[in-house]
PDB file of C-alpha atoms in Angstrom:
ATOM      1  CA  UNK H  50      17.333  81.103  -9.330  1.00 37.00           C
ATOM      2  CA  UNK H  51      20.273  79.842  -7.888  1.00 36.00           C
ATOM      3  CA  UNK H  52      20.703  83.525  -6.169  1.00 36.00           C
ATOM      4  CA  UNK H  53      17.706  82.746  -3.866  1.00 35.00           C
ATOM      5  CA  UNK H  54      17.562  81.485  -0.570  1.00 34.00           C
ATOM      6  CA  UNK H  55      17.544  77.766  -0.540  1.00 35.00           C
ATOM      7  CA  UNK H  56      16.066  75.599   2.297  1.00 34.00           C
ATOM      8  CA  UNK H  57      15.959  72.069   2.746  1.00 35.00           C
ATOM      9  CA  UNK H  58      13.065  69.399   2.791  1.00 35.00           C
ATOM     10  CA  UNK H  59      13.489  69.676   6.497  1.00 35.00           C
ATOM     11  CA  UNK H  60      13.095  73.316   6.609  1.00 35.00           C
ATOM     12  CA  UNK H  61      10.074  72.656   4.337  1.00 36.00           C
ATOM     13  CA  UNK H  62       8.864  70.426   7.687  1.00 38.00           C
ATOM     14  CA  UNK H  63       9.328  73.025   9.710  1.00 38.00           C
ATOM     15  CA  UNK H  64      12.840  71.149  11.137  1.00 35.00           C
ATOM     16  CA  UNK H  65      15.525  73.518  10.305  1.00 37.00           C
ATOM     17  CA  UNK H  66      17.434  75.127   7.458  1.00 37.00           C
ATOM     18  CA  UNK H  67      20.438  74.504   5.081  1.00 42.00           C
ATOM     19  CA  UNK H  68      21.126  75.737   2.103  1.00 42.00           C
ATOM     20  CA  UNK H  69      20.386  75.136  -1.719  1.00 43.00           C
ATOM     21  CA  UNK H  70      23.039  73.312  -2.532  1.00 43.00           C
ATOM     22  CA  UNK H  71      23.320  71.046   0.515  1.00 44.00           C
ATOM     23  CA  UNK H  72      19.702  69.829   0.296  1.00 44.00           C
ATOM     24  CA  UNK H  73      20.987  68.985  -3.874  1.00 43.00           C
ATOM     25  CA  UNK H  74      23.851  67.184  -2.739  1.00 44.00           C
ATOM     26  CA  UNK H  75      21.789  65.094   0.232  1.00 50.00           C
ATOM     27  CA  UNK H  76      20.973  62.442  -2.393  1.00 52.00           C
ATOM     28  CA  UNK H  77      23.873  61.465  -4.762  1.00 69.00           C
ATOM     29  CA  UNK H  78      23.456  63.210  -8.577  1.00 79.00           C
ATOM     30  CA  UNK H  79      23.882  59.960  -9.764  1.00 77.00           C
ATOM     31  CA  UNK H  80      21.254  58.506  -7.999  1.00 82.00           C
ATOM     32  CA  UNK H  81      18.250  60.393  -9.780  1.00 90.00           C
ATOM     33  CA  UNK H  82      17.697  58.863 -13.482  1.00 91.00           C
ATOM     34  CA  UNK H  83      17.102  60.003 -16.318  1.00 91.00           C
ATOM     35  CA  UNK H  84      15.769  59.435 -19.881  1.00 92.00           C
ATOM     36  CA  UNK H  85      17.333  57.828 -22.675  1.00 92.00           C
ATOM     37  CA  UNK H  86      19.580  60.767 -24.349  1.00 93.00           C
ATOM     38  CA  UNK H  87      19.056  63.046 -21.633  1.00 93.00           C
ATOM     39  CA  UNK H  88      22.235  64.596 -19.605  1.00 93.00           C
ATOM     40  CA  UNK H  89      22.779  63.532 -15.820  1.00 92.00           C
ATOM     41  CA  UNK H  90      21.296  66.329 -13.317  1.00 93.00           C
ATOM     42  CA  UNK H  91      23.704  68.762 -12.700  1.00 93.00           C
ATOM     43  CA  UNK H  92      23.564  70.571  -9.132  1.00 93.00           C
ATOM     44  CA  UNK H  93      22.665  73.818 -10.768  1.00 95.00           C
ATOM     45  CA  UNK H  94      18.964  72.252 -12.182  1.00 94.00           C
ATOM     46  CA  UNK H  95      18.601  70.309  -9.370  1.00 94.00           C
ATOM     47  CA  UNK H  96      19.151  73.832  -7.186  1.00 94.00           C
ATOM     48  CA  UNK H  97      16.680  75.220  -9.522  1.00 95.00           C
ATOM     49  CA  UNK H  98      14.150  72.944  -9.170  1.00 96.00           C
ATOM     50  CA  UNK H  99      14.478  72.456  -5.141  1.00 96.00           C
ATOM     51  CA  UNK H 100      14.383  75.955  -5.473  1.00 96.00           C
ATOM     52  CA  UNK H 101      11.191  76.339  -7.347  1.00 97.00           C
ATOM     53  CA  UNK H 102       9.389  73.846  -5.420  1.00 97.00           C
ATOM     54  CA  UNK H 103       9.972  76.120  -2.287  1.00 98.00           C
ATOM     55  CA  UNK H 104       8.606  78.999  -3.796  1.00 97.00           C
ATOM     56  CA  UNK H 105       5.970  77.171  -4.752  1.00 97.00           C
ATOM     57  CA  UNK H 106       5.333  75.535  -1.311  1.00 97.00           C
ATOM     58  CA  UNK H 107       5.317  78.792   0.268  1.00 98.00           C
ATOM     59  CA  UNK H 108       3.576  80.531  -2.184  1.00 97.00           C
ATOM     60  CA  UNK H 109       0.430  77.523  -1.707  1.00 96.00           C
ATOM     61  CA  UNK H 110       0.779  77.757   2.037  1.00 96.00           C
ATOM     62  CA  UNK H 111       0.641  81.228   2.431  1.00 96.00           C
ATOM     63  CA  UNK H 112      -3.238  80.397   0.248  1.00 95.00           C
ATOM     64  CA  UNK H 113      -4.042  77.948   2.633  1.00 95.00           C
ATOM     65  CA  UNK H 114      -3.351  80.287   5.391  1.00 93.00           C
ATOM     66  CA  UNK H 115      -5.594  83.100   4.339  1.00 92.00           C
ATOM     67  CA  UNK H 116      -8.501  80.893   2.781  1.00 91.00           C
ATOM     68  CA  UNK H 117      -8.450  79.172   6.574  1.00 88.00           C
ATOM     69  CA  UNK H 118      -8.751  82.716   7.891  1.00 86.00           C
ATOM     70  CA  UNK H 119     -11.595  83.448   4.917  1.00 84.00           C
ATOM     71  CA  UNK H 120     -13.510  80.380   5.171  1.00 82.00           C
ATOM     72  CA  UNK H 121     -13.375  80.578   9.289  1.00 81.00           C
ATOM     73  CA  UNK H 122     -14.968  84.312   8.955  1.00 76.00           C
ATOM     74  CA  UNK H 123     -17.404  82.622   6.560  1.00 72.00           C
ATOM     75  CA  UNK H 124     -18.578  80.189   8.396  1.00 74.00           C
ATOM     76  CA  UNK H 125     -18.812  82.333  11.438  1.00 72.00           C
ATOM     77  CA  UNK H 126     -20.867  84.886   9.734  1.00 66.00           C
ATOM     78  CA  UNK H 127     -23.341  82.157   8.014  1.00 59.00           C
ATOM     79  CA  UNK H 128     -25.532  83.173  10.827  1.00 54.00           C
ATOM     80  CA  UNK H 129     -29.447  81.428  11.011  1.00 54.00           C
ATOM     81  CA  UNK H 130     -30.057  83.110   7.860  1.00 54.00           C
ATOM     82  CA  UNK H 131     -32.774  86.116   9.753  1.00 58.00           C
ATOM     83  CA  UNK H 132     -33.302  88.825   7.554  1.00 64.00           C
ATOM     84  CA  UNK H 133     -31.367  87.476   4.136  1.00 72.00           C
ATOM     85  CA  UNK H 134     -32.805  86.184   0.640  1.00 78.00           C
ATOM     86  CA  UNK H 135     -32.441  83.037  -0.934  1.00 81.00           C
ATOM     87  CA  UNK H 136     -29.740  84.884  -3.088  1.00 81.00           C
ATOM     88  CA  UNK H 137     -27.803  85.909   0.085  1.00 76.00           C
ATOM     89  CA  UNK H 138     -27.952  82.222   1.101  1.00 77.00           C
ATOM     90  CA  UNK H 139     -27.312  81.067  -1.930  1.00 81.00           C
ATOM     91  CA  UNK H 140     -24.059  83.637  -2.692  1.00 81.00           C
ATOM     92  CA  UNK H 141     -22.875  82.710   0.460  1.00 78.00           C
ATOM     93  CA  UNK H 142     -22.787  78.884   0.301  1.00 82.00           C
ATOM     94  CA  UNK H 143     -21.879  79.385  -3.416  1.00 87.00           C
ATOM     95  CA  UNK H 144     -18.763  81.532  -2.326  1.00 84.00           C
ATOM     96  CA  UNK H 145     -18.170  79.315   0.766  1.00 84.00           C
ATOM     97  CA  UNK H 146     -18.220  75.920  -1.255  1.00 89.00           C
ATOM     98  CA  UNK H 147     -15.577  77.628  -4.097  1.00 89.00           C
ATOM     99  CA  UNK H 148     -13.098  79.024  -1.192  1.00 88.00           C
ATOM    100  CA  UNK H 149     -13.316  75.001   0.297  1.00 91.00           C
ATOM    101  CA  UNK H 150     -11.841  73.932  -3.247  1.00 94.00           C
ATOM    102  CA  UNK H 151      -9.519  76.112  -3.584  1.00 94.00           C
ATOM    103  CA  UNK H 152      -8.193  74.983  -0.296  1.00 94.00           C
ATOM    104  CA  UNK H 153      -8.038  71.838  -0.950  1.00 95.00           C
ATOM    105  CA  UNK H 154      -6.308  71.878  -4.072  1.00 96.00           C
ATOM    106  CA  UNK H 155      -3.820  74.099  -2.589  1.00 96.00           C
ATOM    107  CA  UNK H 156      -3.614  71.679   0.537  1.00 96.00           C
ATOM    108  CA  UNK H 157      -3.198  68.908  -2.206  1.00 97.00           C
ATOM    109  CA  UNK H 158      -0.243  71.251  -3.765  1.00 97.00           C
ATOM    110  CA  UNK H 159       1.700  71.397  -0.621  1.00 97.00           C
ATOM    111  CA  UNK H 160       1.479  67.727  -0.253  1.00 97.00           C
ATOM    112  CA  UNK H 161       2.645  66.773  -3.741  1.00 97.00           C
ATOM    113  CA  UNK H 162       5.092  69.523  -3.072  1.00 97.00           C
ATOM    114  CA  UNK H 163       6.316  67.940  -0.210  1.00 97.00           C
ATOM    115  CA  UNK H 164       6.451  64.192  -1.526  1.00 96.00           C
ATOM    116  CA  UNK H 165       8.994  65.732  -4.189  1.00 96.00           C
ATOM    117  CA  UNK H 166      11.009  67.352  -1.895  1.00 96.00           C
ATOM    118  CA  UNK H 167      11.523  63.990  -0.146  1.00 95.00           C
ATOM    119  CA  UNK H 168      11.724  61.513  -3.117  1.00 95.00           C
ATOM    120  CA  UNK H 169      15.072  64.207  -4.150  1.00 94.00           C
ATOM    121  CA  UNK H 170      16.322  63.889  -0.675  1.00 92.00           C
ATOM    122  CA  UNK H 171      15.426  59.844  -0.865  1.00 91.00           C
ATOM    123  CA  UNK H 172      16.964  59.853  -4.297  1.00 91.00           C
ATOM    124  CA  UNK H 173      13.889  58.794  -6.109  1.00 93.00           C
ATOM    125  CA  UNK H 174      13.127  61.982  -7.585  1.00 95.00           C
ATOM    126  CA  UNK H 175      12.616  61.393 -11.638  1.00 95.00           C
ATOM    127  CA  UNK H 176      11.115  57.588 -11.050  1.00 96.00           C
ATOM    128  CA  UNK H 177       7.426  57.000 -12.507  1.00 96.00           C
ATOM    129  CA  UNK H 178       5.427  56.102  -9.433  1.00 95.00           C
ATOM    130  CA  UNK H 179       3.149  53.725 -11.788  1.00 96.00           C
ATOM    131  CA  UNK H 180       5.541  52.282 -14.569  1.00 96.00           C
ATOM    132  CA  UNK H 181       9.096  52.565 -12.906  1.00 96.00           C
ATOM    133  CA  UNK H 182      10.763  54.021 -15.692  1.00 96.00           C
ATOM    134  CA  UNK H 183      11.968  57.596 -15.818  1.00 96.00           C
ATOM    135  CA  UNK H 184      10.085  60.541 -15.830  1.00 96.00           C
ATOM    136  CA  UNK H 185      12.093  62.544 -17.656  1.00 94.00           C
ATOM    137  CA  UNK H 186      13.963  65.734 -16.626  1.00 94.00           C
ATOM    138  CA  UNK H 187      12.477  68.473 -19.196  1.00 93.00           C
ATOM    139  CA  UNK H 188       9.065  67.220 -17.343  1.00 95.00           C
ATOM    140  CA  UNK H 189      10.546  67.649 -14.363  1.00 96.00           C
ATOM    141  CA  UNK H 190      12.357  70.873 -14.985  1.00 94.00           C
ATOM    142  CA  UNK H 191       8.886  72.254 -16.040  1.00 94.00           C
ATOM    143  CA  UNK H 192       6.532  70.490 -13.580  1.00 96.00           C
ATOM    144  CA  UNK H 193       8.394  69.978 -10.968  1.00 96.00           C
ATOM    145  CA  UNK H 194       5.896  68.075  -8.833  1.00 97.00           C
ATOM    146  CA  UNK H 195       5.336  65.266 -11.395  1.00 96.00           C
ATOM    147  CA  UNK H 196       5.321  61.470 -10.163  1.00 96.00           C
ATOM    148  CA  UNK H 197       4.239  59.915 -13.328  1.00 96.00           C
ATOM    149  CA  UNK H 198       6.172  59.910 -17.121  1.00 96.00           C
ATOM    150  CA  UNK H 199       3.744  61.316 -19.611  1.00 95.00           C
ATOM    151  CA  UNK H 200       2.781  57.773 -20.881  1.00 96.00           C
ATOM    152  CA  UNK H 201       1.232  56.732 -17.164  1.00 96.00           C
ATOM    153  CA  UNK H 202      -0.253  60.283 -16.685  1.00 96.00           C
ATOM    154  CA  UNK H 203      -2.044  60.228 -19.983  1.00 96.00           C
ATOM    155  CA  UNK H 204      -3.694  56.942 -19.715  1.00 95.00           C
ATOM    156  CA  UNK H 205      -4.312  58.035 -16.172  1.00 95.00           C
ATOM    157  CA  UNK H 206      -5.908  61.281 -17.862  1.00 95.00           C
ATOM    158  CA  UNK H 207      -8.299  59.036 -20.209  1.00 94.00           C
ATOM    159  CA  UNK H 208      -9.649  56.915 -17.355  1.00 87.00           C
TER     160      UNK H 208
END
């Protein structure tokens, strides 16, 4: 991943660009922790992950755009309900009510998306948001929007 085009949190914002590596080095290596027995992040895997999180971003807000679009054409065509069934009614706020989910969960992505961004370019990136302690970087290397170590998301999970 290293190959693609990098941008930094800023760019993310809407602010400006930079590239992969500069956004990695904005916050010191040695800053972000890491578990017990685990190897300091190099810039290569923090690259990757900057660089997944902007695919991901853009890949969410590219959703967001379209369901705005969808929902807005739904909500325009809801009409007084003259000449449909119950079952047209009922489709329609069925399929209207699923697209509003989706959007929000995607709108929730972007966020979370974003908060990582900034808690690498803070330095922060890797801290449990709940406990303290470090989140580990195989989690974060495979979900790179996590802000809790698996302990704190699990009993969040069972509440």
């Amino acid at each position: 991943m290293a190959g693609s085009a990098g941008r930094t949190t800023a760019k993310a914002a809407g602010k400006g660009a930079g590239s992969t590596e500069a956004a990695a080095t904005q916050a010191p290596l040695a800053s972000l922790v890491v578990k017990e027995g685990e190897e300091a992040w190099t810039s290569e895997e923090l690259a990757e992950v900057i660089d997944e999180l902007h695919e991901q971003r853009e890949h969410s807000a590219s959703i967001v755009e379209n369901l705005d679009e969808e929902i807005s054409d739904l909500m325009r065509d809801s009409g007084d309900g003259a000449g449909q069934d119950q079952a047209d009614i009922g489709s329609s706020s069925f399929e209207r009510d699923h697209e509003l989910t989706v959007l929000s969960n995607e709108r929730d992505k972007v966020a979370q998306i974003d908060r990582a961004l900034g808690r690498i370019d803070d330095g922060t990136y890797g801290v449990c948001e709940s406990c303290g302690e470090p989140i580990g970087k195989m989690r974060l290397m495979a979900f790179p929007r996590a802000t809790l170590c698996m302990p704190c998301k699990q009993r969040e999970e069972r509440r």
